[in-house]
XYZ file of C-alpha atoms in Angstrom:
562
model
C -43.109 89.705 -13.849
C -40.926 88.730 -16.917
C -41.667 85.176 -18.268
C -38.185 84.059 -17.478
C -38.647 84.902 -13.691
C -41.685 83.161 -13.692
C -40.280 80.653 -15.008
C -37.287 80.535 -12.432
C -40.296 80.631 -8.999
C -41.408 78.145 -10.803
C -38.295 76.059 -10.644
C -37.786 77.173 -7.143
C -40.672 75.577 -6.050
C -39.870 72.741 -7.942
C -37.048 72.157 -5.744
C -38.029 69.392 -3.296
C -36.828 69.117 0.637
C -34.345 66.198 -1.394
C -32.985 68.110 -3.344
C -32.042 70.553 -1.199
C -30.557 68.111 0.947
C -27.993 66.287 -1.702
C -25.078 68.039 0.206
C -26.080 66.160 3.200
C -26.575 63.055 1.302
C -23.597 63.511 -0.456
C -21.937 63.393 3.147
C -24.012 60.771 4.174
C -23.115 58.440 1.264
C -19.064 58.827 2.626
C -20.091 57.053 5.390
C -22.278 53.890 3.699
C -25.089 55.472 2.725
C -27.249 54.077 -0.251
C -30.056 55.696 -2.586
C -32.210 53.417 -0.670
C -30.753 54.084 3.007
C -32.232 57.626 2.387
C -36.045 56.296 2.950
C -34.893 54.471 6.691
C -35.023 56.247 9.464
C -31.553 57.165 10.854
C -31.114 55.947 14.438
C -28.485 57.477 16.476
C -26.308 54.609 18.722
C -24.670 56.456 21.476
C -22.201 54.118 22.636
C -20.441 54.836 26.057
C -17.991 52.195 25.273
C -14.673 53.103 26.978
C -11.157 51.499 28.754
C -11.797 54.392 31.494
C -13.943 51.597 33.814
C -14.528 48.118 33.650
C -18.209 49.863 33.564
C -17.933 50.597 30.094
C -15.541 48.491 28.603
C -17.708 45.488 27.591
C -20.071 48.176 25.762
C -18.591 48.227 22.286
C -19.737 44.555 21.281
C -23.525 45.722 22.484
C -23.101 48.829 20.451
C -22.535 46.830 17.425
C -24.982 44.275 17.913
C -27.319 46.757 18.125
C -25.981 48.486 14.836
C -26.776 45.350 12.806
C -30.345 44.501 14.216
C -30.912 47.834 13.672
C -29.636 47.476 9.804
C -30.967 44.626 9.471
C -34.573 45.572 10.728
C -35.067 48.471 8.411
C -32.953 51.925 10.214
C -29.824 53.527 9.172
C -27.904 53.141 12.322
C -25.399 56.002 13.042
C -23.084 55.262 15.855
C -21.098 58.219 17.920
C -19.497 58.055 21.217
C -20.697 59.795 24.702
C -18.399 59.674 27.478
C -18.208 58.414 31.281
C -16.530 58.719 34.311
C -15.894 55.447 36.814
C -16.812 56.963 40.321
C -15.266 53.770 41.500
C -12.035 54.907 40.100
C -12.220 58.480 40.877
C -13.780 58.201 44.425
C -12.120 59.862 47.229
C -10.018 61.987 44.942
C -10.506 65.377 43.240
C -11.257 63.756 40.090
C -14.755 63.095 42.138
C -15.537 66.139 41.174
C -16.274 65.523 37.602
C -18.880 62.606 38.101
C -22.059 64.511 38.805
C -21.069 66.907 36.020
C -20.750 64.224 33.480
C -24.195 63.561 33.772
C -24.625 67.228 32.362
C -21.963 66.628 29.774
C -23.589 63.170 28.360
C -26.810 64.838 28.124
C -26.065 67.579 26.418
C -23.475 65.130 24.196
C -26.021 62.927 23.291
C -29.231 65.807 22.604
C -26.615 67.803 20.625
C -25.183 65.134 18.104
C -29.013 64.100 17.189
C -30.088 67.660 16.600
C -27.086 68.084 14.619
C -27.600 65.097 12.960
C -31.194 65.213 12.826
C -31.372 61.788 14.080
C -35.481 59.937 13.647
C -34.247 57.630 16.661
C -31.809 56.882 19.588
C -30.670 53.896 21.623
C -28.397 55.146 24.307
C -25.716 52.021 25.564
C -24.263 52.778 28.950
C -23.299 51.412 32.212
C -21.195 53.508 34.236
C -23.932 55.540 36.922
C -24.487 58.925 34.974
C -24.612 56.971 31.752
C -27.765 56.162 32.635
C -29.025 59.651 33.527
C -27.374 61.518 31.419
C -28.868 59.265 28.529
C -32.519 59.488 30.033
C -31.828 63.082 30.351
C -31.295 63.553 26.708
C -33.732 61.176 25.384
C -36.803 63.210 27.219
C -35.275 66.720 26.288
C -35.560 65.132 22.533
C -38.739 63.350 22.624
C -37.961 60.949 19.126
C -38.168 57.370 19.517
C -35.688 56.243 22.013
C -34.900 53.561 24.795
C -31.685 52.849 27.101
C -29.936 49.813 27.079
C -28.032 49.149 30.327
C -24.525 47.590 29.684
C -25.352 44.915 32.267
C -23.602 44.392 36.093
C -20.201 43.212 36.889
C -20.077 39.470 38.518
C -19.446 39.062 42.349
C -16.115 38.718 43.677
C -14.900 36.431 45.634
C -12.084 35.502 48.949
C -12.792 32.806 51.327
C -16.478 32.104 50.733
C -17.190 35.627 50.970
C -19.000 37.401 48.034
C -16.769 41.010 47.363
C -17.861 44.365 45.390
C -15.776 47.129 44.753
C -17.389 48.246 48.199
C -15.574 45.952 49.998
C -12.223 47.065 48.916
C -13.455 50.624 50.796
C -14.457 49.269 53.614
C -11.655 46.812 53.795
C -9.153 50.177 53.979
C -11.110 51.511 57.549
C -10.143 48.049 58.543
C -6.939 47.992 57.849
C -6.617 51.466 59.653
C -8.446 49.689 62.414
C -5.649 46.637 62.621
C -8.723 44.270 61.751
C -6.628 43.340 58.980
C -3.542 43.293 57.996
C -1.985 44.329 54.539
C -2.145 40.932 53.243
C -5.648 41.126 53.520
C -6.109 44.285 52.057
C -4.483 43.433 49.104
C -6.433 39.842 48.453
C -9.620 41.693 48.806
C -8.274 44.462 46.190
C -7.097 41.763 43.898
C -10.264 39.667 43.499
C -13.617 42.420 44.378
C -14.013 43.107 40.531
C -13.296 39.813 38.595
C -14.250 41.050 35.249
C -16.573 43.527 33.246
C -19.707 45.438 33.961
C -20.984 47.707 37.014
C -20.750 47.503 40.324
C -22.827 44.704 41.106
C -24.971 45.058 44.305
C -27.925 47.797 44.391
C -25.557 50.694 44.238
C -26.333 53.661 41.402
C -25.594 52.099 38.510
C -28.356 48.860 39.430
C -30.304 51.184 40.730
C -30.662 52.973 37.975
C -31.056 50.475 35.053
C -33.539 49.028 37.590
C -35.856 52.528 37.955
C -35.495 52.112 34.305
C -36.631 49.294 33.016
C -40.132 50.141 36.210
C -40.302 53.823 34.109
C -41.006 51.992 30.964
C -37.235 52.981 29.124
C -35.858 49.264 29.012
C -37.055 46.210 27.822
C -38.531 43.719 30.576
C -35.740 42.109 32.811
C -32.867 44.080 30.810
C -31.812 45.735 34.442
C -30.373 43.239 35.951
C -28.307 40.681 33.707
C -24.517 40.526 33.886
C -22.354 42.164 30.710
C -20.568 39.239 30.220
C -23.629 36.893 30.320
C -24.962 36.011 26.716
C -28.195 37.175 27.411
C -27.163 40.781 27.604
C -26.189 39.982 23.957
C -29.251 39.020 23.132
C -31.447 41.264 24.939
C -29.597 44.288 23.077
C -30.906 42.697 20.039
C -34.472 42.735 21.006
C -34.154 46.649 22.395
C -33.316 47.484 18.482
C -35.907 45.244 17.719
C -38.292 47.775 19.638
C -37.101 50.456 18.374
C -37.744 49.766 15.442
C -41.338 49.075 16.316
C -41.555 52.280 18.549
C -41.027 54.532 15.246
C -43.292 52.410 13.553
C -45.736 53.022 15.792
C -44.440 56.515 16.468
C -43.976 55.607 20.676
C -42.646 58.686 22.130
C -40.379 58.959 25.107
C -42.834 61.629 26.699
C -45.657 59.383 26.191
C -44.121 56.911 28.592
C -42.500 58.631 31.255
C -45.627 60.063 32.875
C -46.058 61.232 36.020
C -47.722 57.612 36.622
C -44.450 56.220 35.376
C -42.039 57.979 37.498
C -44.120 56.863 40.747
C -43.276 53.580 39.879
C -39.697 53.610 39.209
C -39.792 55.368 42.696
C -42.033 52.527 44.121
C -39.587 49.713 42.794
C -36.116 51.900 43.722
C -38.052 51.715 47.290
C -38.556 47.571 47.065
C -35.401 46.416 45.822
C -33.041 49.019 48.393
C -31.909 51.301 45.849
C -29.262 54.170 46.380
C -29.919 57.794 47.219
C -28.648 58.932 43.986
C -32.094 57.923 42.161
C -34.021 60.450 44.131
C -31.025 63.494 42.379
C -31.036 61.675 38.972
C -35.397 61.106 38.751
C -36.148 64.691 39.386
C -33.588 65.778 36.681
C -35.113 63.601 34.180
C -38.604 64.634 35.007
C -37.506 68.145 34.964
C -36.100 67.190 31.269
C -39.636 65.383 30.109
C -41.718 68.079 31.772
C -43.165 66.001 34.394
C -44.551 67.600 37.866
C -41.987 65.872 40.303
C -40.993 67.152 43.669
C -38.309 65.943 46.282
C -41.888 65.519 48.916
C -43.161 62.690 46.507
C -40.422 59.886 47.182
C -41.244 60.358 50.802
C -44.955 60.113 50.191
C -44.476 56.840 48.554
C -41.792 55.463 50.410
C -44.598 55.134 53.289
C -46.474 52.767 51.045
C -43.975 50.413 49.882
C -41.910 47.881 51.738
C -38.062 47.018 51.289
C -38.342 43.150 50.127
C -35.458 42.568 48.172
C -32.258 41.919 50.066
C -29.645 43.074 48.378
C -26.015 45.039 49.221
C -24.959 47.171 50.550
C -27.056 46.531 53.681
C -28.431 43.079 52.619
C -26.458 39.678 51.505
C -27.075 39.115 47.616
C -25.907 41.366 44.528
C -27.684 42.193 41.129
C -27.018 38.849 39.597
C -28.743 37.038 42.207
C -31.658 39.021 41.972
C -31.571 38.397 37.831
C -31.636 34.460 38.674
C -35.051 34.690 40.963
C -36.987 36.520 38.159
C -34.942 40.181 38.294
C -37.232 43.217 38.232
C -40.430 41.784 36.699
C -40.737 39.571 39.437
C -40.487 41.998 42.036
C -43.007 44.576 39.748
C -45.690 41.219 39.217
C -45.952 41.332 43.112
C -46.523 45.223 43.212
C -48.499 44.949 41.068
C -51.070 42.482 42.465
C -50.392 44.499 45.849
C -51.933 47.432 43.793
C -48.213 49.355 44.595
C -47.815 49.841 40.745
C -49.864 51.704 37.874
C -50.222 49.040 35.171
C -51.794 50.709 32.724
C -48.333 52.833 32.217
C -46.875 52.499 28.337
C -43.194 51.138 27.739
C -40.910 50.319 24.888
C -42.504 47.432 24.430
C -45.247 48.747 22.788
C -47.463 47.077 25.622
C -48.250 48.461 29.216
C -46.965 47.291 32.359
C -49.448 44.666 33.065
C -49.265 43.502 29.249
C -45.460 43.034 30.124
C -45.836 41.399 33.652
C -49.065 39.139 32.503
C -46.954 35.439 32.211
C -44.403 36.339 34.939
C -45.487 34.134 38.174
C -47.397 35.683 40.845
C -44.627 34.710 43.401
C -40.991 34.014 43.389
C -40.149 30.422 43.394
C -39.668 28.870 47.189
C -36.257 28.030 47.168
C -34.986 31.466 47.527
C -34.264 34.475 50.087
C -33.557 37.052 47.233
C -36.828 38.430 47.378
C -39.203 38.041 50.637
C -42.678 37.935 50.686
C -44.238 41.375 50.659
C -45.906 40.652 54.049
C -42.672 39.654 55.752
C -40.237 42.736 54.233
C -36.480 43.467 55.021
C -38.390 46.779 56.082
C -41.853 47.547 56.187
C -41.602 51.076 54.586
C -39.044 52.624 52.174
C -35.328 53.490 53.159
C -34.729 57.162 50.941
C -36.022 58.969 53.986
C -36.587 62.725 53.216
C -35.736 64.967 56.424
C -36.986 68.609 56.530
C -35.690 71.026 59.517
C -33.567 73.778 60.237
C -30.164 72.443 58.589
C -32.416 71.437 55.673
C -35.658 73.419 55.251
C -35.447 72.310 51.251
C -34.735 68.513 52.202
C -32.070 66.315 52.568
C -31.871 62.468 51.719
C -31.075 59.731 54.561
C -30.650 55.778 53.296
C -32.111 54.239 56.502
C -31.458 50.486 55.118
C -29.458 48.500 57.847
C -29.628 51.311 60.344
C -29.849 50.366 63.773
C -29.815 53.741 65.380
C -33.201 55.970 64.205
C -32.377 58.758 66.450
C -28.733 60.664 67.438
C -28.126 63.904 69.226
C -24.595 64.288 69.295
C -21.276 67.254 69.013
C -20.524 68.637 65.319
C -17.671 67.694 64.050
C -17.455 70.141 61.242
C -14.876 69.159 57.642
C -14.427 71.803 54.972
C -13.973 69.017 52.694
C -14.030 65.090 52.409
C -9.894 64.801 52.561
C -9.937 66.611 55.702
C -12.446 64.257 57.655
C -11.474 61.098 55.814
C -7.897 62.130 57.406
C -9.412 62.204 61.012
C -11.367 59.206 60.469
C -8.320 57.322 59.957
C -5.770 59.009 62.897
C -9.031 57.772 64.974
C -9.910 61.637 65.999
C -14.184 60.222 65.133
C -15.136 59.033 68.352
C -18.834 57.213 69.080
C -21.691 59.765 69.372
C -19.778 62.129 66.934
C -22.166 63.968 63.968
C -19.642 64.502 60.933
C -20.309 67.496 58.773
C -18.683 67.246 55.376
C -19.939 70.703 53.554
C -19.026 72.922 50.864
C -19.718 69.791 48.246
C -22.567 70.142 47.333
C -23.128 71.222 43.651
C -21.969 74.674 43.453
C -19.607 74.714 46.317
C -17.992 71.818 45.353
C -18.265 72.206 42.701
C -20.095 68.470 41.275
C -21.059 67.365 44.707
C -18.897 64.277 45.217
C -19.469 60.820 46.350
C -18.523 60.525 50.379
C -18.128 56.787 49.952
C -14.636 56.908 51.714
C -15.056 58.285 54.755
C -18.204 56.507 55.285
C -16.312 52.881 54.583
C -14.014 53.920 56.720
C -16.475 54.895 59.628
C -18.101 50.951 58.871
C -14.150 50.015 59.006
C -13.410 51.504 62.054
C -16.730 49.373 63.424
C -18.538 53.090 64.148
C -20.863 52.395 61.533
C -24.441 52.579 63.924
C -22.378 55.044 66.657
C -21.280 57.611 64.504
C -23.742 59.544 61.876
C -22.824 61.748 58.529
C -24.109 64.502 57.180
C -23.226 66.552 53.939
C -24.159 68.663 51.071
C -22.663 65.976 49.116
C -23.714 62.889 47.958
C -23.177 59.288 49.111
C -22.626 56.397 46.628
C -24.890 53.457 45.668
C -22.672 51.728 47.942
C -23.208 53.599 50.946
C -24.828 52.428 54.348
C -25.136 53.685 58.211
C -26.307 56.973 60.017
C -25.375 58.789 56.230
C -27.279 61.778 55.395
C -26.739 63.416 51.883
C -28.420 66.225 49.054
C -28.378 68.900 52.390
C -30.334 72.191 50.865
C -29.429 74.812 50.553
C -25.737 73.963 50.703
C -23.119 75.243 52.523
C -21.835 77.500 49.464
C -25.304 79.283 49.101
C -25.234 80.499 52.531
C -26.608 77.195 54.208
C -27.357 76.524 57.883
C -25.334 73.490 56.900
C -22.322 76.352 56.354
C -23.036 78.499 59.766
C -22.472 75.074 62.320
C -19.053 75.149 64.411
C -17.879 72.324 66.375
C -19.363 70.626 69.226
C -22.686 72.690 67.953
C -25.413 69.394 68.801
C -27.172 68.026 65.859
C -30.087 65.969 66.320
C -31.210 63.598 63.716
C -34.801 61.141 64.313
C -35.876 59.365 61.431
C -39.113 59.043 62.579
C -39.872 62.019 62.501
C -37.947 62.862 59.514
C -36.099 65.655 60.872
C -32.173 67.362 61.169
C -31.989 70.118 63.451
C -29.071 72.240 65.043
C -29.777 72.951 68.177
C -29.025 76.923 68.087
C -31.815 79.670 68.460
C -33.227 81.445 65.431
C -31.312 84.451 66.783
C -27.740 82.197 66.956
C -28.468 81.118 63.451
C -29.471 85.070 62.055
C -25.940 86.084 63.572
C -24.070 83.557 62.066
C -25.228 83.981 58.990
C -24.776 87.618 58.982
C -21.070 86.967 59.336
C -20.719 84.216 57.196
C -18.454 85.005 53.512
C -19.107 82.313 50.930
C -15.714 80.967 50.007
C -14.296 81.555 46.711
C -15.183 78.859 43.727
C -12.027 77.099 44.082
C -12.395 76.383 39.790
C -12.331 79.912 37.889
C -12.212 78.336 34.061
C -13.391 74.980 32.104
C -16.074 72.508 33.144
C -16.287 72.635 36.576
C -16.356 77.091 36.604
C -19.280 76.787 34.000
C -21.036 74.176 36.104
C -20.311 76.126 39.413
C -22.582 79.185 37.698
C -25.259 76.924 36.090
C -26.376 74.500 38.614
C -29.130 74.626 40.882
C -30.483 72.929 44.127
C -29.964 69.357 44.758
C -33.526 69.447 46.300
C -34.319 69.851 42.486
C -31.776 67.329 40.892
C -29.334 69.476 40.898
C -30.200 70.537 37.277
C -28.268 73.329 35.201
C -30.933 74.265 32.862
């Protein structure tokens, strides 16, 4: 070897990791950065701030508070947008579609733009419903420092003393079909259910969500359940960059907190406070995504242990806010807690475990209240995510039993190829009492994106059928959702179903108890039918919703697509 190539490996390794990045910094500095910015850990801020949904549209003034405590506490904030979808908006219409699959689309948004970037950090700012997953989602599959803060719930409507969501407005259209009301009505209630910005506000998805959260661990301590317009949203984003911060300090991972211990509890509290069907799809993706063990059987073996105490809409009287007022979700986790419902010794972004988080909050609710009962005089005595095994379903299927009057229904199929076509015959009044509505081919695949069947079940509560009539589907039902509603039907109709081989007047039974959903039709019946049966074409053969179609799996297993 010649002294001047010796010389040169010499140089080479000379060269430091620095130096070989001073493209990157050179790129970097463009956008603000400093000789002494490139010692702080960069922190990605993926802001779902949007004009799309009322959802998202307060976000932009957390995303930037969050920026500057960042800044201020030491990180290099870096701020890039994720998207969302309103399933208020796009309910009932094709564009339905497209909100399950935006889940997949923030997710992989989110993971790709800090790999890219080679983000240290991330604080994910959402509030639309598959915000919330989707961020989650992304922030396991990464497994760097990172929390969720939850853009915060919309305030209450309100018409003649009457508190109004977004669900009323649906349920106000079966009652206009019904002649309960007249157009004059209609309209009021349009005009005043959603007075201002945030997300729906009773314990539909998005609540739900941001509450399972902040029980996993993934939000800061009574974050869940404040209104975005409300000051302390403001000033709770503050103290999630503040821990941040101290979760790279300390070098708090994601994975370390969202056990298997962890998960049980966000399933225990989605149980107490009435949450919607869609956490039981949305926790087994995340799991999936921070390698936990988690299996559609485990919400119904904890649902037997914990009681329904918080009564909240859509089947109870009070909405988010209320619950924020009475001591929000610490309150309700304190009395799990002391009920030994909850693992306390589970980690959070806090730096402290649950109990460490929960040790000042009071041991009960104040006494001039009805937000949150005592645990030994529920709303229910066990959960309401019932999970229902049997013929139609022999992978599961998901019934929200709050407010259900009727545990048990044998009735005729009435069988829909799609959600138009029975939303149609709800309203001409061709759903008579007794009736078992079949909605298939949306589920995931068939669908494809398994859509929301919020409108024809409003309009089954409109048309006062709401305890005589029962739903099923390979869809899904919204946050919003009550009555005889099953949802998440595996496998679906498109994969060759039972759900696809029923025909009309076929009887379904349905008993909660016994957490069952049967056709009645031999195991011969069933093998012929199937035989026959031709799995319609995908009805999307390019873009998103063709490259979902292929990827997606079961919605017994969160309907994942990797």
């Amino acid at each position: 070897m010649t002294q001047n190539s010796q010389s040169l490996n010499s140089k080479s390794k000379a060269i430091t990791q620095g130096d070989r990045r001073a493209p990157n910094r050179a790129m970097l500095r463009a956008v603000g950065f400093t000789d002494d910015d490139f010692g702080k850990p960069i922190i990605g801020v993926a802001n779902g701030q949007s004009e799309v949904t009322p959802c998202n549209a307060g976000l932009g003034k957390l995303a930037d508070i969050a920026t500057a405590e960042l800044r201020k506490s030491g990180g290099m904030p870096q701020m890039f947008g994720t998207i969302t979808i309103s399933d208020g908006i796009s309910m009932g219409t094709e564009g339905m579609k497209c909100s399950l699959v935006s889940r997949e689309v923030i997710a992989d948004s989110i993971e790709t733009v800090c790999r890219g970037a080679s983000m240290d950090a991330i604080i994910s700012i959402g509030g639309c419903d598959k915000n919330m997953p989707g961020a989650m989602i992304a922030i396991a599959r990464l497994n760097i420092p990172g929390l969720f803060v939850y853009g915060g719930t919309i305030k209450p409507g309100h018409l003649n003393g009457n508190d109004l969501t977004v669900v009323s407005v649906f349920e106000a259209v079966g009652q206009f079909g019904a002649g309960s009301i007249d157009k004059n009505e209609l309209i009021e209630i349009e005009k005043n259910a959603c007075p201002g910005l945030g997300s729906c506000g009773g314990m539909f998805t998005a609540n739900t969500m941001s509450s399972a959260f902040e029980a996993l661990g993934m939000s800061l301590p009574y974050s869940s359940t404040m209104a975005n317009e409300d000051k302390d949203k403001e000033i709770s984003t503050g103290q999630s960059a503040k821990a941040l911060i101290n979760m790279i300090e300390k070098n708090i991972l994601p994975r370390d907190i969202m056990t298997r211990k962890a998960f049980e509890n966000a399933i225990a509290v989605v149980m107490a406070v009435g949450g919607s069907t869609n956490a039981v799809l949305h926790l087994l993706a995340i799991a999936h995504s921070a390698g936990v063990p988690l299996c559609i059987d485990d919400f119904e073996e904890i649902r037997k242990k914990i009681p329904v105490f918080c009564d909240l809409k859509p089947s109870g009287k009070y909405v988010a806010i209320d619950l924020h007022r009475v001591g929000g979700i610490p309150q309700v986790m304190k009395m799990m807690l002391n009920a030994g419902l909850l693992h306390g010794d589970c980690m959070t972004v806090t730096g402290k475990t649950i109990a460490e988080n929960l040790k000042d909050v009071p041991d009960q609710p104040r006494e001039d209240q009805d937000v949150i009962l005592p645990l030994d005089h529920p709303k229910y005595t066990e959960g309401h995510l019932v999970i229902l095994k049997g013929n139609l379903c022999p992978e599961g299927a998901v019934a929200k039993i709050s407010g259900v009057k009727t545990r048990s229904i044998s009735g005729p199929a009435r069988v829909f190829d799609s959600e138009e076509e029975c939303l149609n015959a709800i309203l001409d009044d061709k759903i008579k009492e007794g009736d078992v509505v079949v909605i298939r081919f949306e589920g995931p695949r068939g669908g494809p994106g398994m859509r929301e069947m919020l409108a024809p079940t409003a309009a089954i509560v409109g048309k006062g059928l709401g305890d005589k009539v029962a739903l099923i589907t390979d869809g899904r039902f919204s946050g919003g959702t009550y009555g005889v509603v099953i949802g998440h039907i595996a496998p679906e109709a498109q994969m060759g179903g039972v759900l696809a081989l029923i025909n009309d007047n076929d009887t379904i039974s349905i008993d909660i108890d016994q957490s069952q959903l049967n056709v009645q039709l031999s195991g011969e019946e069933l093998e012929k039918r199937k035989k026959a049966f031709v799995a319609p074409e995908i009805k999307y053969t390019s873009g998103v919703l063709a490259k979902y179609a292929k990827l997606v799996g079961s919605a017994s297993k969160g309907a994942i697509t990797d």
